[in-house]
Amino acid sequence: MKVAITRPPSPRTDGWIAVPVTSRIPIRSGIDAFAEVLETKPDGTWIAVTSPHTFKLLAARGVTVPERFRLACVGEATAKAAPRKPEFVGPPPASAESMVEAFPDGSGTILFPASAMASRTLEKGLVERGYSVDRFDIYSSEADPAGVLKLANQRADAIIVTAGSAALAIHDHWPASIELPPLIAFGEPTQRTLASAGIPAARTSATPDRTGLEACLERI
């Protein structure tokens, strides 16, 4: 089976055609606001991270997570990208919902540097758990039409869609002359975005890793 995935090539995509269909644009005002707040919050304040890209963008701007803060990651993939070991890692399937359900009881403020496209699920859920959440939109994702065309021309038998922004890029820019193959959603949030765009996923990975994705491919 010829498999394509909407992300840059890496060891995780070995054997698959890796073609990113979006580009990430840093929001400097959001990054700077987040960095400024780090100077004012007390020891033990939580920082919640739901994407590995968050750490890359902050590092590129020279912003680090101070040791005096507690770090929470949505799942293992995000935790592996962290500059240090997190105090909390959400359980599978590495979604905002599962992170909220397993988050330690407590109160106080949680800082949430995020994509501008990220849903409000994490914020609402943690507020219901007794926390207050300060969100900082530190990057946005823009469709890359050339990337979508390159992906379409691969004529893959299945495409793994790795994010909601990738789902929307495919919906908006897929050429009408090429049939869209079965789509595999990388997690439930991506599945919901595909469904709302009218191109529902044939399968959804139960876990955000290669094992879960390969299980989906076997069922197509």
PDB file of C-alpha atoms in Angstrom:
ATOM      1  CA  MET A   1       0.000   0.000   0.000  1.00  0.00           C
ATOM      2  CA  LYS A   2       1.248   3.462  -0.932  1.00  0.00           C
ATOM      3  CA  VAL A   3       0.792   5.617   2.168  1.00  0.00           C
ATOM      4  CA  ALA A   4       1.219   9.387   2.479  1.00  0.00           C
ATOM      5  CA  ILE A   5       1.258  11.517   5.619  1.00  0.00           C
ATOM      6  CA  THR A   6       0.818  15.272   6.037  1.00  0.00           C
ATOM      7  CA  ARG A   7       4.034  16.036   7.881  1.00  0.00           C
ATOM      8  CA  PRO A   8       7.733  16.513   7.069  1.00  0.00           C
ATOM      9  CA  PRO A   9       9.912  13.408   6.671  1.00  0.00           C
ATOM     10  CA  SER A  10      11.312  11.932   9.889  1.00  0.00           C
ATOM     11  CA  PRO A  11      12.144   8.511  11.346  1.00  0.00           C
ATOM     12  CA  ARG A  12       8.455   8.224  12.264  1.00  0.00           C
ATOM     13  CA  THR A  13       7.422   8.455   8.617  1.00  0.00           C
ATOM     14  CA  ASP A  14       9.876   5.841   7.335  1.00  0.00           C
ATOM     15  CA  GLY A  15       8.385   3.988   4.378  1.00  0.00           C
ATOM     16  CA  TRP A  16       5.651   6.563   3.881  1.00  0.00           C
ATOM     17  CA  ILE A  17       5.470   9.565   1.563  1.00  0.00           C
ATOM     18  CA  ALA A  18       5.804  12.587   3.850  1.00  0.00           C
ATOM     19  CA  VAL A  19       4.434  15.844   2.453  1.00  0.00           C
ATOM     20  CA  PRO A  20       3.518  18.775   4.741  1.00  0.00           C
ATOM     21  CA  VAL A  21       0.451  20.700   3.591  1.00  0.00           C
ATOM     22  CA  THR A  22       0.599  23.585   6.071  1.00  0.00           C
ATOM     23  CA  SER A  23       3.175  26.013   7.373  1.00  0.00           C
ATOM     24  CA  ARG A  24       3.416  27.326  10.930  1.00  0.00           C
ATOM     25  CA  ILE A  25       3.628  31.075  11.391  1.00  0.00           C
ATOM     26  CA  PRO A  26       4.934  32.314  14.768  1.00  0.00           C
ATOM     27  CA  ILE A  27       2.807  34.942  16.489  1.00  0.00           C
ATOM     28  CA  ARG A  28       5.506  37.082  18.047  1.00  0.00           C
ATOM     29  CA  SER A  29       3.140  39.113  20.196  1.00  0.00           C
ATOM     30  CA  GLY A  30       1.803  35.916  21.765  1.00  0.00           C
ATOM     31  CA  ILE A  31       5.270  34.485  22.365  1.00  0.00           C
ATOM     32  CA  ASP A  32       6.475  37.741  23.895  1.00  0.00           C
ATOM     33  CA  ALA A  33       3.404  37.968  26.128  1.00  0.00           C
ATOM     34  CA  PHE A  34       3.983  34.415  27.322  1.00  0.00           C
ATOM     35  CA  ALA A  35       7.653  35.142  28.052  1.00  0.00           C
ATOM     36  CA  GLU A  36       6.681  38.244  30.027  1.00  0.00           C
ATOM     37  CA  VAL A  37       4.176  36.349  32.156  1.00  0.00           C
ATOM     38  CA  LEU A  38       6.828  33.754  33.054  1.00  0.00           C
ATOM     39  CA  GLU A  39       8.605  36.489  34.989  1.00  0.00           C
ATOM     40  CA  THR A  40       5.592  37.193  37.197  1.00  0.00           C
ATOM     41  CA  LYS A  41       4.066  33.812  38.086  1.00  0.00           C
ATOM     42  CA  PRO A  42       4.949  32.011  41.327  1.00  0.00           C
ATOM     43  CA  ASP A  43       6.918  28.791  41.666  1.00  0.00           C
ATOM     44  CA  GLY A  44       4.892  25.688  40.870  1.00  0.00           C
ATOM     45  CA  THR A  45       2.704  27.311  38.236  1.00  0.00           C
ATOM     46  CA  TRP A  46       1.645  24.806  35.583  1.00  0.00           C
ATOM     47  CA  ILE A  47       2.447  25.182  31.890  1.00  0.00           C
ATOM     48  CA  ALA A  48       0.253  22.998  29.646  1.00  0.00           C
ATOM     49  CA  VAL A  49       1.529  22.030  26.189  1.00  0.00           C
ATOM     50  CA  THR A  50      -0.508  20.173  23.575  1.00  0.00           C
ATOM     51  CA  SER A  51       1.899  20.130  20.612  1.00  0.00           C
ATOM     52  CA  PRO A  52       5.621  19.369  20.186  1.00  0.00           C
ATOM     53  CA  HIS A  53       5.850  22.415  17.919  1.00  0.00           C
ATOM     54  CA  THR A  54       5.274  24.669  20.921  1.00  0.00           C
ATOM     55  CA  PHE A  55       8.722  23.903  22.302  1.00  0.00           C
ATOM     56  CA  LYS A  56      10.410  24.503  18.940  1.00  0.00           C
ATOM     57  CA  LEU A  57       8.738  27.864  18.463  1.00  0.00           C
ATOM     58  CA  LEU A  58       9.529  29.033  21.983  1.00  0.00           C
ATOM     59  CA  ALA A  59      13.151  27.905  21.687  1.00  0.00           C
ATOM     60  CA  ALA A  60      13.515  29.727  18.364  1.00  0.00           C
ATOM     61  CA  ARG A  61      12.441  32.898  20.150  1.00  0.00           C
ATOM     62  CA  GLY A  62      14.823  32.223  23.063  1.00  0.00           C
ATOM     63  CA  VAL A  63      12.051  31.358  25.527  1.00  0.00           C
ATOM     64  CA  THR A  64      12.631  28.455  27.915  1.00  0.00           C
ATOM     65  CA  VAL A  65      10.412  26.794  30.509  1.00  0.00           C
ATOM     66  CA  PRO A  66      11.908  27.664  33.917  1.00  0.00           C
ATOM     67  CA  GLU A  67      12.663  24.749  36.238  1.00  0.00           C
ATOM     68  CA  ARG A  68      10.493  26.341  38.921  1.00  0.00           C
ATOM     69  CA  PHE A  69       7.391  25.739  36.801  1.00  0.00           C
ATOM     70  CA  ARG A  70       5.557  22.443  36.507  1.00  0.00           C
ATOM     71  CA  LEU A  71       5.262  21.144  32.962  1.00  0.00           C
ATOM     72  CA  ALA A  72       2.248  19.194  31.653  1.00  0.00           C
ATOM     73  CA  CYS A  73       2.222  17.552  28.203  1.00  0.00           C
ATOM     74  CA  VAL A  74      -0.795  16.152  26.374  1.00  0.00           C
ATOM     75  CA  GLY A  75       0.935  12.852  25.564  1.00  0.00           C
ATOM     76  CA  GLU A  76       4.212  11.002  25.093  1.00  0.00           C
ATOM     77  CA  ALA A  77       5.024  12.526  21.688  1.00  0.00           C
ATOM     78  CA  THR A  78       4.824  16.044  23.121  1.00  0.00           C
ATOM     79  CA  ALA A  79       6.710  14.985  26.255  1.00  0.00           C
ATOM     80  CA  LYS A  80       9.588  13.653  24.146  1.00  0.00           C
ATOM     81  CA  ALA A  81       9.951  17.066  22.514  1.00  0.00           C
ATOM     82  CA  ALA A  82      10.083  18.851  25.881  1.00  0.00           C
ATOM     83  CA  PRO A  83      13.417  20.306  27.032  1.00  0.00           C
ATOM     84  CA  ARG A  84      13.057  18.437  30.335  1.00  0.00           C
ATOM     85  CA  LYS A  85      10.980  15.685  31.887  1.00  0.00           C
ATOM     86  CA  PRO A  86       7.383  16.869  32.486  1.00  0.00           C
ATOM     87  CA  GLU A  87       5.704  16.516  35.853  1.00  0.00           C
ATOM     88  CA  PHE A  88       2.552  15.289  34.096  1.00  0.00           C
ATOM     89  CA  VAL A  89       1.946  13.440  30.826  1.00  0.00           C
ATOM     90  CA  GLY A  90      -1.604  12.844  29.674  1.00  0.00           C
ATOM     91  CA  PRO A  91      -2.720   9.263  28.988  1.00  0.00           C
ATOM     92  CA  PRO A  92      -3.660   7.860  25.572  1.00  0.00           C
ATOM     93  CA  PRO A  93      -5.198   8.864  23.249  1.00  0.00           C
ATOM     94  CA  ALA A  94      -3.258  12.093  23.907  1.00  0.00           C
ATOM     95  CA  SER A  95      -6.228  14.397  23.488  1.00  0.00           C
ATOM     96  CA  ALA A  96      -7.317  17.507  25.354  1.00  0.00           C
ATOM     97  CA  GLU A  97     -10.204  15.497  26.789  1.00  0.00           C
ATOM     98  CA  SER A  98      -8.005  12.740  28.216  1.00  0.00           C
ATOM     99  CA  MET A  99      -5.530  15.300  29.554  1.00  0.00           C
ATOM    100  CA  VAL A 100      -8.282  17.149  31.403  1.00  0.00           C
ATOM    101  CA  GLU A 101      -9.727  13.970  32.898  1.00  0.00           C
ATOM    102  CA  ALA A 102      -6.355  12.829  34.266  1.00  0.00           C
ATOM    103  CA  PHE A 103      -4.994  16.211  35.325  1.00  0.00           C
ATOM    104  CA  PRO A 104      -4.025  16.465  39.012  1.00  0.00           C
ATOM    105  CA  ASP A 105      -6.529  18.073  41.350  1.00  0.00           C
ATOM    106  CA  GLY A 106      -5.604  21.559  42.395  1.00  0.00           C
ATOM    107  CA  SER A 107      -6.140  25.251  41.819  1.00  0.00           C
ATOM    108  CA  GLY A 108      -4.263  28.290  40.616  1.00  0.00           C
ATOM    109  CA  THR A 109      -3.270  29.406  37.151  1.00  0.00           C
ATOM    110  CA  ILE A 110      -2.248  27.237  34.206  1.00  0.00           C
ATOM    111  CA  LEU A 111      -0.356  28.887  31.365  1.00  0.00           C
ATOM    112  CA  PHE A 112      -1.308  27.495  27.956  1.00  0.00           C
ATOM    113  CA  PRO A 113       0.867  28.450  24.940  1.00  0.00           C
ATOM    114  CA  ALA A 114      -1.055  27.132  21.944  1.00  0.00           C
ATOM    115  CA  SER A 115      -1.890  27.229  18.279  1.00  0.00           C
ATOM    116  CA  ALA A 116      -4.417  29.879  17.365  1.00  0.00           C
ATOM    117  CA  MET A 117      -6.449  27.026  15.852  1.00  0.00           C
ATOM    118  CA  ALA A 118      -6.474  24.926  19.021  1.00  0.00           C
ATOM    119  CA  SER A 119      -9.926  24.237  20.443  1.00  0.00           C
ATOM    120  CA  ARG A 120     -11.117  25.556  23.803  1.00  0.00           C
ATOM    121  CA  THR A 121     -11.556  22.038  25.179  1.00  0.00           C
ATOM    122  CA  LEU A 122      -8.496  22.128  27.423  1.00  0.00           C
ATOM    123  CA  GLU A 123      -9.251  25.551  28.824  1.00  0.00           C
ATOM    124  CA  LYS A 124     -12.905  24.834  29.561  1.00  0.00           C
ATOM    125  CA  GLY A 125     -12.134  21.460  31.093  1.00  0.00           C
ATOM    126  CA  LEU A 126      -9.413  22.744  33.410  1.00  0.00           C
ATOM    127  CA  VAL A 127     -11.559  25.658  34.528  1.00  0.00           C
ATOM    128  CA  GLU A 128     -14.235  23.140  35.468  1.00  0.00           C
ATOM    129  CA  ARG A 129     -11.555  21.305  37.461  1.00  0.00           C
ATOM    130  CA  GLY A 130     -10.933  24.447  39.536  1.00  0.00           C
ATOM    131  CA  TYR A 131      -8.040  26.087  37.710  1.00  0.00           C
ATOM    132  CA  SER A 132      -7.853  29.358  35.850  1.00  0.00           C
ATOM    133  CA  VAL A 133      -6.215  29.220  32.422  1.00  0.00           C
ATOM    134  CA  ASP A 134      -4.204  31.946  30.705  1.00  0.00           C
ATOM    135  CA  ARG A 135      -3.983  31.118  27.004  1.00  0.00           C
ATOM    136  CA  PHE A 136      -1.345  32.532  24.647  1.00  0.00           C
ATOM    137  CA  ASP A 137      -1.730  31.979  20.908  1.00  0.00           C
ATOM    138  CA  ILE A 138       1.905  31.651  19.826  1.00  0.00           C
ATOM    139  CA  TYR A 139       1.501  30.366  16.262  1.00  0.00           C
ATOM    140  CA  SER A 140      -0.968  29.907  13.472  1.00  0.00           C
ATOM    141  CA  SER A 141      -1.129  27.313  10.707  1.00  0.00           C
ATOM    142  CA  GLU A 142      -1.641  28.332   7.100  1.00  0.00           C
ATOM    143  CA  ALA A 143      -2.505  26.064   4.196  1.00  0.00           C
ATOM    144  CA  ASP A 144       0.232  25.349   1.667  1.00  0.00           C
ATOM    145  CA  PRO A 145      -1.584  24.848  -1.669  1.00  0.00           C
ATOM    146  CA  ALA A 146       1.629  23.709  -3.366  1.00  0.00           C
ATOM    147  CA  GLY A 147       2.067  21.079  -0.690  1.00  0.00           C
ATOM    148  CA  VAL A 148      -1.487  19.832  -1.185  1.00  0.00           C
ATOM    149  CA  LEU A 149      -0.921  19.569  -4.932  1.00  0.00           C
ATOM    150  CA  LYS A 150       2.337  17.680  -4.387  1.00  0.00           C
ATOM    151  CA  LEU A 151       0.519  15.318  -2.028  1.00  0.00           C
ATOM    152  CA  ALA A 152      -2.302  14.764  -4.533  1.00  0.00           C
ATOM    153  CA  ASN A 153       0.156  13.976  -7.319  1.00  0.00           C
ATOM    154  CA  GLN A 154       1.614  11.140  -5.249  1.00  0.00           C
ATOM    155  CA  ARG A 155      -1.600   9.154  -5.936  1.00  0.00           C
ATOM    156  CA  ALA A 156      -1.389   7.472  -2.548  1.00  0.00           C
ATOM    157  CA  ASP A 157      -3.722   4.631  -1.564  1.00  0.00           C
ATOM    158  CA  ALA A 158      -4.330   6.289   1.821  1.00  0.00           C
ATOM    159  CA  ILE A 159      -3.419   9.574   3.473  1.00  0.00           C
ATOM    160  CA  ILE A 160      -2.731  10.049   7.172  1.00  0.00           C
ATOM    161  CA  VAL A 161      -4.017  13.486   8.191  1.00  0.00           C
ATOM    162  CA  THR A 162      -2.062  14.682  11.194  1.00  0.00           C
ATOM    163  CA  ALA A 163      -3.941  17.817  12.288  1.00  0.00           C
ATOM    164  CA  GLY A 164      -7.102  19.803  11.820  1.00  0.00           C
ATOM    165  CA  SER A 165      -5.192  22.454   9.884  1.00  0.00           C
ATOM    166  CA  ALA A 166      -3.984  19.767   7.452  1.00  0.00           C
ATOM    167  CA  ALA A 167      -7.561  18.527   7.084  1.00  0.00           C
ATOM    168  CA  LEU A 168      -8.758  22.003   6.139  1.00  0.00           C
ATOM    169  CA  ALA A 169      -5.854  22.473   3.724  1.00  0.00           C
ATOM    170  CA  ILE A 170      -6.820  19.261   1.924  1.00  0.00           C
ATOM    171  CA  HIS A 171     -10.483  20.267   1.860  1.00  0.00           C
ATOM    172  CA  ASP A 172      -9.752  23.724   0.456  1.00  0.00           C
ATOM    173  CA  HIS A 173      -7.021  22.906  -2.068  1.00  0.00           C
ATOM    174  CA  TRP A 174      -7.331  19.283  -3.227  1.00  0.00           C
ATOM    175  CA  PRO A 175      -7.551  19.278  -7.045  1.00  0.00           C
ATOM    176  CA  ALA A 176     -10.954  18.213  -8.370  1.00  0.00           C
ATOM    177  CA  SER A 177      -9.325  16.123 -11.109  1.00  0.00           C
ATOM    178  CA  ILE A 178      -7.747  13.701  -8.602  1.00  0.00           C
ATOM    179  CA  GLU A 179      -9.842  11.356  -6.508  1.00  0.00           C
ATOM    180  CA  LEU A 180      -9.306  11.753  -2.782  1.00  0.00           C
ATOM    181  CA  PRO A 181      -8.140   8.436  -1.292  1.00  0.00           C
ATOM    182  CA  PRO A 182      -9.240   7.119   2.133  1.00  0.00           C
ATOM    183  CA  LEU A 183      -8.154   9.399   4.956  1.00  0.00           C
ATOM    184  CA  ILE A 184      -6.860   8.284   8.348  1.00  0.00           C
ATOM    185  CA  ALA A 185      -7.266  10.793  11.157  1.00  0.00           C
ATOM    186  CA  PHE A 186      -4.434  11.208  13.634  1.00  0.00           C
ATOM    187  CA  GLY A 187      -6.664  11.425  16.693  1.00  0.00           C
ATOM    188  CA  GLU A 188     -10.217  12.417  17.440  1.00  0.00           C
ATOM    189  CA  PRO A 189      -9.785  16.211  17.046  1.00  0.00           C
ATOM    190  CA  THR A 190      -8.591  15.678  13.473  1.00  0.00           C
ATOM    191  CA  GLN A 191     -11.452  13.268  12.886  1.00  0.00           C
ATOM    192  CA  ARG A 192     -13.952  15.910  13.965  1.00  0.00           C
ATOM    193  CA  THR A 193     -12.386  18.518  11.677  1.00  0.00           C
ATOM    194  CA  LEU A 194     -12.523  16.143   8.705  1.00  0.00           C
ATOM    195  CA  ALA A 195     -16.165  15.352   9.431  1.00  0.00           C
ATOM    196  CA  SER A 196     -17.100  19.025   9.708  1.00  0.00           C
ATOM    197  CA  ALA A 197     -15.328  19.694   6.401  1.00  0.00           C
ATOM    198  CA  GLY A 198     -17.373  16.994   4.675  1.00  0.00           C
ATOM    199  CA  ILE A 199     -14.466  14.598   4.047  1.00  0.00           C
ATOM    200  CA  PRO A 200     -14.869  12.105   6.921  1.00  0.00           C
ATOM    201  CA  ALA A 201     -12.020   9.827   7.916  1.00  0.00           C
ATOM    202  CA  ALA A 202     -12.156   6.198   6.883  1.00  0.00           C
ATOM    203  CA  ARG A 203     -10.385   5.351  10.142  1.00  0.00           C
ATOM    204  CA  THR A 204      -9.179   7.154  13.251  1.00  0.00           C
ATOM    205  CA  SER A 205      -6.028   6.146  15.083  1.00  0.00           C
ATOM    206  CA  ALA A 206      -6.848   5.043  18.616  1.00  0.00           C
ATOM    207  CA  THR A 207      -3.372   6.074  19.760  1.00  0.00           C
ATOM    208  CA  PRO A 208      -1.233   8.945  18.413  1.00  0.00           C
ATOM    209  CA  ASP A 209       1.666   6.755  17.335  1.00  0.00           C
ATOM    210  CA  ARG A 210       2.816   4.596  14.454  1.00  0.00           C
ATOM    211  CA  THR A 211       1.293   1.455  15.953  1.00  0.00           C
ATOM    212  CA  GLY A 212      -2.166   2.988  15.978  1.00  0.00           C
ATOM    213  CA  LEU A 213      -1.776   4.302  12.446  1.00  0.00           C
ATOM    214  CA  GLU A 214      -0.570   0.959  11.087  1.00  0.00           C
ATOM    215  CA  ALA A 215      -3.569  -0.743  12.694  1.00  0.00           C
ATOM    216  CA  CYS A 216      -5.819   1.644  10.765  1.00  0.00           C
ATOM    217  CA  LEU A 217      -3.990   0.955   7.509  1.00  0.00           C
ATOM    218  CA  GLU A 218      -4.476  -2.772   7.953  1.00  0.00           C
ATOM    219  CA  ARG A 219      -8.243  -2.234   8.080  1.00  0.00           C
ATOM    220  CA  ILE A 220      -8.408  -0.317   4.794  1.00  0.00           C
TER     221      ILE A 220
END
